[in-house]
Short mmCIF file of N, CA, C and O in Angstrom, two decimals:
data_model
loop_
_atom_site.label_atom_id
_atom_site.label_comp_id
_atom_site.label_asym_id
_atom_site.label_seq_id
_atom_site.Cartn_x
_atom_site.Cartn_y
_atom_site.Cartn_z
N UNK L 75 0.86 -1.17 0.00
CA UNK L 75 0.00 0.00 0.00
C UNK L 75 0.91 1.24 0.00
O UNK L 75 1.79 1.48 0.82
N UNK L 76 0.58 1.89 -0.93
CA UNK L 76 1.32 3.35 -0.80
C UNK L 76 0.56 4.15 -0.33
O UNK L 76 -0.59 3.91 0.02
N UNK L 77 1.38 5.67 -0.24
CA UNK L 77 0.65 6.75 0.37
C UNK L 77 -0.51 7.41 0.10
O UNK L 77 -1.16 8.01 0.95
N UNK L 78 -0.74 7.35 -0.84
CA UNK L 78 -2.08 7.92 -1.60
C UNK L 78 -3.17 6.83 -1.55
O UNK L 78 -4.38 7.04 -1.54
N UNK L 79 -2.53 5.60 -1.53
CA UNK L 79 -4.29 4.21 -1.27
C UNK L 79 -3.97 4.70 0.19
O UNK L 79 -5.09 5.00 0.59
N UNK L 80 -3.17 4.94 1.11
CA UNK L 80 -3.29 5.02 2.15
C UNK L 80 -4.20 6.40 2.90
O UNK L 80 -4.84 6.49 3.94
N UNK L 81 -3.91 7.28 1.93
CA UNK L 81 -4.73 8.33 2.04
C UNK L 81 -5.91 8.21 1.62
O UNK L 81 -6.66 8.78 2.42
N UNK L 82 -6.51 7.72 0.71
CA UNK L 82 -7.92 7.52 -0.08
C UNK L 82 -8.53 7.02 1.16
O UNK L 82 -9.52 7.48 1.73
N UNK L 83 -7.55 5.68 1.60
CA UNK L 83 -8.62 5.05 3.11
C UNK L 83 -8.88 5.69 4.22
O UNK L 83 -9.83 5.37 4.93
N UNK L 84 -8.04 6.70 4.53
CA UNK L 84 -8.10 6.98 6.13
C UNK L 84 -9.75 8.48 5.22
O UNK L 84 -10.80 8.78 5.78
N UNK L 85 -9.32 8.95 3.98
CA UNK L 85 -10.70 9.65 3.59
C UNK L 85 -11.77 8.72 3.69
O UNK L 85 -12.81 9.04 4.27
N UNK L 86 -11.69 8.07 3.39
CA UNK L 86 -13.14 7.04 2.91
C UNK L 86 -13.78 6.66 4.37
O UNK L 86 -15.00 6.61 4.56
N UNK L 87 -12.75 6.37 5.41
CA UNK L 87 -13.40 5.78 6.46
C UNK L 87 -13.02 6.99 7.93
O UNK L 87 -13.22 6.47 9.03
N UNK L 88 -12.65 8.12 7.94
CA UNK L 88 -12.64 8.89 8.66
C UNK L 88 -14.39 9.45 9.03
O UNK L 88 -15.28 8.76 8.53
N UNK L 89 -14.74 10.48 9.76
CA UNK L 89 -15.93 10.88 10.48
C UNK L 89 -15.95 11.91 9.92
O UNK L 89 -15.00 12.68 9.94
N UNK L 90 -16.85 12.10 9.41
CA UNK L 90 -17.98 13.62 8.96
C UNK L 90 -18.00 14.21 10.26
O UNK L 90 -17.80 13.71 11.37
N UNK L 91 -18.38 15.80 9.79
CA UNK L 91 -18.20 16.57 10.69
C UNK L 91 -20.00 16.67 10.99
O UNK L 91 -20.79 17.20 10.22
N UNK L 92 -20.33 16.08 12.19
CA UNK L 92 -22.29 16.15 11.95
C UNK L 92 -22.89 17.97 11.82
O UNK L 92 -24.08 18.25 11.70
N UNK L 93 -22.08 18.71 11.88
CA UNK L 93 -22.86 20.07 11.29
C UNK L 93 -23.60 20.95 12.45
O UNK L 93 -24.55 21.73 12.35
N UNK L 94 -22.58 20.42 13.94
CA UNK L 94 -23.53 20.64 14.93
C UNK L 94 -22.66 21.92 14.94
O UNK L 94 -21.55 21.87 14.41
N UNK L 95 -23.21 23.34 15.65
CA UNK L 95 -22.68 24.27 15.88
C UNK L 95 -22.14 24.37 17.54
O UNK L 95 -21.23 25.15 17.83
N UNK L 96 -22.82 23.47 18.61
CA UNK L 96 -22.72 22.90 19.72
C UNK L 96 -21.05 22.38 19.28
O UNK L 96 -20.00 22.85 19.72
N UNK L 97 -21.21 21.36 18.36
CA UNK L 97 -19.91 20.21 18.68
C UNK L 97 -18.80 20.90 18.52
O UNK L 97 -17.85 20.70 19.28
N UNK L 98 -18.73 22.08 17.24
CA UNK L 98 -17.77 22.74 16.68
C UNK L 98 -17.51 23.99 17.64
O UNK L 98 -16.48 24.67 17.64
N UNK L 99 -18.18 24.11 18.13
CA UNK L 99 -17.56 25.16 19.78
C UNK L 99 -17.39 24.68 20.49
O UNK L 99 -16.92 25.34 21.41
N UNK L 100 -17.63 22.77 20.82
CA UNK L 100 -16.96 22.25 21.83
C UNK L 100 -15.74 22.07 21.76
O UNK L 100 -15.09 22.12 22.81
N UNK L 101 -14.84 21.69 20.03
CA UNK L 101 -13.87 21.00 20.04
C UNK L 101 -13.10 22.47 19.92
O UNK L 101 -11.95 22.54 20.35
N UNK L 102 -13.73 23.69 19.32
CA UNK L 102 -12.70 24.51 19.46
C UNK L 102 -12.37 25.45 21.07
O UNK L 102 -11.43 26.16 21.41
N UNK L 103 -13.26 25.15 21.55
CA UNK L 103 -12.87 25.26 22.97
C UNK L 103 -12.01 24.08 23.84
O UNK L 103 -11.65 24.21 25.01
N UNK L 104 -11.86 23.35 23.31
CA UNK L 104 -10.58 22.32 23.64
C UNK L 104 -9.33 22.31 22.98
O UNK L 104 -8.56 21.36 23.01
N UNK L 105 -9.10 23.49 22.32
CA UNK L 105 -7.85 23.58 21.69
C UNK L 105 -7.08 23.94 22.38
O UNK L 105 -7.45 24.48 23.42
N UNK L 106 -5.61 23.80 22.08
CA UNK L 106 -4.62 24.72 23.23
C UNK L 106 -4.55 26.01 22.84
O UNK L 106 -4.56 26.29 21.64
N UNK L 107 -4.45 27.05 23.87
CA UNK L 107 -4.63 28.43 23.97
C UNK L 107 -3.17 29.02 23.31
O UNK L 107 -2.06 28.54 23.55
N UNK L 108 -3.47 30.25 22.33
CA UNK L 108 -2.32 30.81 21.26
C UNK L 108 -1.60 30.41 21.99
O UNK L 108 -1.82 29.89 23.09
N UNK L 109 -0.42 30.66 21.34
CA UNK L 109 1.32 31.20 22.24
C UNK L 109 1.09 32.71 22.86
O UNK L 109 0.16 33.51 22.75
N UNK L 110 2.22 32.75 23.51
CA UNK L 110 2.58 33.85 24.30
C UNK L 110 2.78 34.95 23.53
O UNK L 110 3.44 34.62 22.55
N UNK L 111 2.48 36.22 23.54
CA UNK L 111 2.75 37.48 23.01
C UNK L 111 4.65 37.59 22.85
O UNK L 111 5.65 37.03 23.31
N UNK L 112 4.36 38.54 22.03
CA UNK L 112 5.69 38.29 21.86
C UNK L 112 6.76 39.29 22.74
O UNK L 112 7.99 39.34 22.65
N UNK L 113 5.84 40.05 23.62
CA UNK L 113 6.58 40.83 24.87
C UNK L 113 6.98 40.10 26.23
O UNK L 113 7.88 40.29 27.06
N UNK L 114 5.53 38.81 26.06
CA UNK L 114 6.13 38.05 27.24
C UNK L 114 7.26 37.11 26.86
O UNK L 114 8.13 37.10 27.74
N UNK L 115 7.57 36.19 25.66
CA UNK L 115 8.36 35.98 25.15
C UNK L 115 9.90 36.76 25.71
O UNK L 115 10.86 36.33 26.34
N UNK L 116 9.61 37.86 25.23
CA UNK L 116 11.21 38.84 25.50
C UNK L 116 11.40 38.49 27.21
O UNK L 116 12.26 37.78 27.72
N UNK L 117 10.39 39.16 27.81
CA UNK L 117 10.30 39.58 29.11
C UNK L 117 11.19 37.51 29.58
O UNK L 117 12.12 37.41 30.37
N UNK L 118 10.55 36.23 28.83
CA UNK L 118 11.21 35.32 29.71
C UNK L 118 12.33 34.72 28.99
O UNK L 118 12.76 33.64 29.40
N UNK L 119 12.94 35.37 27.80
CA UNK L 119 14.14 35.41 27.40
C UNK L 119 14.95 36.71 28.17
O UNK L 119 16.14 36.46 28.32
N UNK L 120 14.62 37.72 28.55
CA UNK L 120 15.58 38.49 29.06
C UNK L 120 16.01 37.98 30.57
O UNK L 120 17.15 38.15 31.00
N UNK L 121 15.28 37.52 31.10
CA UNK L 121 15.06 36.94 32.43
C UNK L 121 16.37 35.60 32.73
O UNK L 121 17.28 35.54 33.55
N UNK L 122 15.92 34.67 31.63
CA UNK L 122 16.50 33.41 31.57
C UNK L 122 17.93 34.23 31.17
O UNK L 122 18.84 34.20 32.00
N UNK L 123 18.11 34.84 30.14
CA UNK L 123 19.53 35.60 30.14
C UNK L 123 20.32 36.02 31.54
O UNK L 123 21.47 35.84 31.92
N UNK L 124 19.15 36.64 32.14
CA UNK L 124 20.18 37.25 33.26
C UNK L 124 20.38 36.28 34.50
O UNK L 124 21.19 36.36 35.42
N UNK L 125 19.33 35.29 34.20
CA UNK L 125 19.61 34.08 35.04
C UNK L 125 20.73 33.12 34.84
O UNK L 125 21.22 32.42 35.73
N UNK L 126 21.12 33.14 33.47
CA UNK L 126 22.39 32.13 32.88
C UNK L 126 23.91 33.38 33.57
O UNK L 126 24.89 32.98 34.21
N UNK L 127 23.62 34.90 33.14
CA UNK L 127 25.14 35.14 33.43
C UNK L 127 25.05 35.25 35.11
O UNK L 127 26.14 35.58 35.58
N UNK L 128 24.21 35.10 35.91
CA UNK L 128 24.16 35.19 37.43
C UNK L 128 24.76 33.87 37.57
O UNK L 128 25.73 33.87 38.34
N UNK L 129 24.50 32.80 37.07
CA UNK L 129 25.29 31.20 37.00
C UNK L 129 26.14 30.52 36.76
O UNK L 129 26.60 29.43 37.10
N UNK L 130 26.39 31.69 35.80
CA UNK L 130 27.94 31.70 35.32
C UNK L 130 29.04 32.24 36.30
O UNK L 130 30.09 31.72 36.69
N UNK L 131 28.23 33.96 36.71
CA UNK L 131 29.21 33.86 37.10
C UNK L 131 29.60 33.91 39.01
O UNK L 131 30.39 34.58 39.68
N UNK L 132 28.40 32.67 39.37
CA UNK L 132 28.47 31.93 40.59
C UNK L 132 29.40 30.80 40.31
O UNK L 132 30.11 30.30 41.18
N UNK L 133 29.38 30.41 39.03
CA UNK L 133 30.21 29.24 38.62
C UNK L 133 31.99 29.68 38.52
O UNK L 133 32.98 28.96 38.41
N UNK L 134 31.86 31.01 38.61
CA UNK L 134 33.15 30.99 37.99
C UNK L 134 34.16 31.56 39.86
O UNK L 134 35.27 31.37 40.37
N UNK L 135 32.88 32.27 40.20
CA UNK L 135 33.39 32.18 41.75
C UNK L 135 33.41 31.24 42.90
O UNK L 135 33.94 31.39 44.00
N UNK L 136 32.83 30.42 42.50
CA UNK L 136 32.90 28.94 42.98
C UNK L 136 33.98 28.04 42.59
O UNK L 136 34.58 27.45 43.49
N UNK L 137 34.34 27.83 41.32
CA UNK L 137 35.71 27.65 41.24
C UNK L 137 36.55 28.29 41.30
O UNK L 137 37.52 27.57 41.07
N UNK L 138 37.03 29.72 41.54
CA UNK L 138 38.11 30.46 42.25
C UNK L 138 38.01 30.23 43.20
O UNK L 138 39.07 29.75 43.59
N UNK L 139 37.07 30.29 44.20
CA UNK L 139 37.48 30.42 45.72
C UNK L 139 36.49 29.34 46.07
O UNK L 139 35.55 29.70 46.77
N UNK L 140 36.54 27.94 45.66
CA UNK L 140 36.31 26.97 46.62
C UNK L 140 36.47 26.40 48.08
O UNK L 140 35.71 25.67 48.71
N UNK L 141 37.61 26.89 48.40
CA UNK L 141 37.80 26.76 49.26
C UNK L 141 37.48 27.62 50.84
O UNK L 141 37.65 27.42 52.05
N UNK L 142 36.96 28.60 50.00
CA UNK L 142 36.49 30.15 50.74
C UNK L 142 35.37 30.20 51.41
O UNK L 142 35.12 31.02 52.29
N UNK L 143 34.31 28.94 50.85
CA UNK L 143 32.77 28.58 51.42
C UNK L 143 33.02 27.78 52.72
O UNK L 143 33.91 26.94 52.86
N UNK L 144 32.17 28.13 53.59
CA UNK L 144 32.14 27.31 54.54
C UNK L 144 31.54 26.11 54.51
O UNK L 144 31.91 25.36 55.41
N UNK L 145 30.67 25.64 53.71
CA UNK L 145 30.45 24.48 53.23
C UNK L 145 29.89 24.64 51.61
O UNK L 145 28.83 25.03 51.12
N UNK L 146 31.78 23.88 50.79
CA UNK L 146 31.53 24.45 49.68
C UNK L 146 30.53 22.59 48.88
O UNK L 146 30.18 22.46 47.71
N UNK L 147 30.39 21.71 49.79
CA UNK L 147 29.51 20.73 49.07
C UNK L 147 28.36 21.05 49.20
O UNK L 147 27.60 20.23 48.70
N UNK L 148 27.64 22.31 49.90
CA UNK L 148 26.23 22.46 49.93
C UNK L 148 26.01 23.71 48.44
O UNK L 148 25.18 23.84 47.54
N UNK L 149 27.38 24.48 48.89
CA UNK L 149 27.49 25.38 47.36
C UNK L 149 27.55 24.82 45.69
O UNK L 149 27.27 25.30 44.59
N UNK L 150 28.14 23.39 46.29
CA UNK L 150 27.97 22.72 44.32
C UNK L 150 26.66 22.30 44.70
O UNK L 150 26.05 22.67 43.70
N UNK L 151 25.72 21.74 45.51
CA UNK L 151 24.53 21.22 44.83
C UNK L 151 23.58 22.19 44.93
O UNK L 151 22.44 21.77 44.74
N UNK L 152 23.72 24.11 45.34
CA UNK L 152 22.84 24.80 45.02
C UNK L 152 23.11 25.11 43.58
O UNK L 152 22.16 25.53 42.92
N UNK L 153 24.35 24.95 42.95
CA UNK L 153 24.61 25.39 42.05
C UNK L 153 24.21 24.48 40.74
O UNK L 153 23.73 24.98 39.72
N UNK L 154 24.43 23.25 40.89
CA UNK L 154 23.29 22.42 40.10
C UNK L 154 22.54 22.32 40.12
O UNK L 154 22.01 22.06 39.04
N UNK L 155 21.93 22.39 40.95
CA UNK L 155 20.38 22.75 41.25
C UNK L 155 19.83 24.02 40.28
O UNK L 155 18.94 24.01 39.43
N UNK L 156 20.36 24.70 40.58
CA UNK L 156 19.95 26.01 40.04
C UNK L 156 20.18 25.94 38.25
O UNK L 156 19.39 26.30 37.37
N UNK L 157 21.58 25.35 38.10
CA UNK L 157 21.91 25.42 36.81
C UNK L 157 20.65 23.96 35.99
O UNK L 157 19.82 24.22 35.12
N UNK L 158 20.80 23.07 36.38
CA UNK L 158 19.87 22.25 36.21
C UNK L 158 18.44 23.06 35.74
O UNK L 158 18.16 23.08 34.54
N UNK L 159 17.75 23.60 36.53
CA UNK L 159 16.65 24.08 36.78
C UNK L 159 16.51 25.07 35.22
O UNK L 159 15.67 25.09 34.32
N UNK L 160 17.53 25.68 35.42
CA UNK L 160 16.99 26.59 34.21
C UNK L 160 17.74 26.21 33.27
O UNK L 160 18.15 27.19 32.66
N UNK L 161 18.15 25.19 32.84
CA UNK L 161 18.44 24.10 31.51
C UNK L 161 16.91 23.72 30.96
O UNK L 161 16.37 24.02 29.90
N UNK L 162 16.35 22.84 32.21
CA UNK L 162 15.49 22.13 32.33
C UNK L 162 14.48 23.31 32.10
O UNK L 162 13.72 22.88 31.24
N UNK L 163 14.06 24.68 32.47
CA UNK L 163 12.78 25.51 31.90
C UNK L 163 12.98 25.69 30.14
O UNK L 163 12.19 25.61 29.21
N UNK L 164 14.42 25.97 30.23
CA UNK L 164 14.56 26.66 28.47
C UNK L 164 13.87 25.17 27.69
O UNK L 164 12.85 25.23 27.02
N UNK L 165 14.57 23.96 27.92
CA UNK L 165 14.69 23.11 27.30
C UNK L 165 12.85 22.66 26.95
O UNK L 165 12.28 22.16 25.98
N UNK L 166 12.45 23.09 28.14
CA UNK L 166 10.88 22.53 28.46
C UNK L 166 10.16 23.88 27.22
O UNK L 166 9.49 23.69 26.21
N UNK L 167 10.49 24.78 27.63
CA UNK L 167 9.93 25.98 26.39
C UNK L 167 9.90 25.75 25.27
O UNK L 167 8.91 25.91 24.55
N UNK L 168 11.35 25.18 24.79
CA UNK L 168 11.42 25.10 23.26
C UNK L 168 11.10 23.93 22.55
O UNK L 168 10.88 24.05 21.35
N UNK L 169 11.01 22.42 23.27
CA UNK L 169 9.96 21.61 23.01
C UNK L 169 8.32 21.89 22.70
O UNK L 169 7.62 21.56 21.74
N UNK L 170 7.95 22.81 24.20
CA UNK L 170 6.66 22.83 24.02
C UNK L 170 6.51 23.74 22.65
O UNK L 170 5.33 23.88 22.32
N UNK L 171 7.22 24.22 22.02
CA UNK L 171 7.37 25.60 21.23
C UNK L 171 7.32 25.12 19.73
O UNK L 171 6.93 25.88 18.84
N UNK L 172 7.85 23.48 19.41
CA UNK L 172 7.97 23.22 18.50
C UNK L 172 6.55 22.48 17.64
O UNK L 172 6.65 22.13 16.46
#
């Protein structure tokens, strides 16, 4: 079977739309709601920006002066934590985005 008998069938045996004006405001009220404007967009790209160089550059004072924390094993797992976290939002955005 190729793509086009395969298409003819899923036409032939798919569901009519019954013409209800009820059904067709039910299903479009179950759609997912637009995307985000494109100011909030900026507003959680500028954010996530200033959240990456705050991480960076906790990262970069954390490895200079490791030794300077009074407990620098509670300082690496805020710091993965944190870095984790907003890997894990961008990453979750641009999936849902695609």
């Amino acid at each position: 079977m190729n793509d086009k008998e395969l298409k003819t069938l899923i036409r032939e045996n798919m569901r009519r739309d019954p013409g209800n004006p009820f059904f067709t405001r039910k299903v479009m009220n179950r759609l997912p709601e637009p995307s985000s404007s494109p100011a909030a967009r900026w507003i959680f790209r500028a954010t996530w920006l200033a959240c990456a160089a705050i991480l960076a550059a906790l990262w970069l004072d954390f490895i200079n002066n490791s030794t300077a924390s009074p407990h620098p094993i509670l300082s690496l797992i805020l710091l993965w934590s944190a870095t984790l976290f907003v890997i894990y939002t961008s990453l979750r955005r641009a999936i849902h985005n695609t």
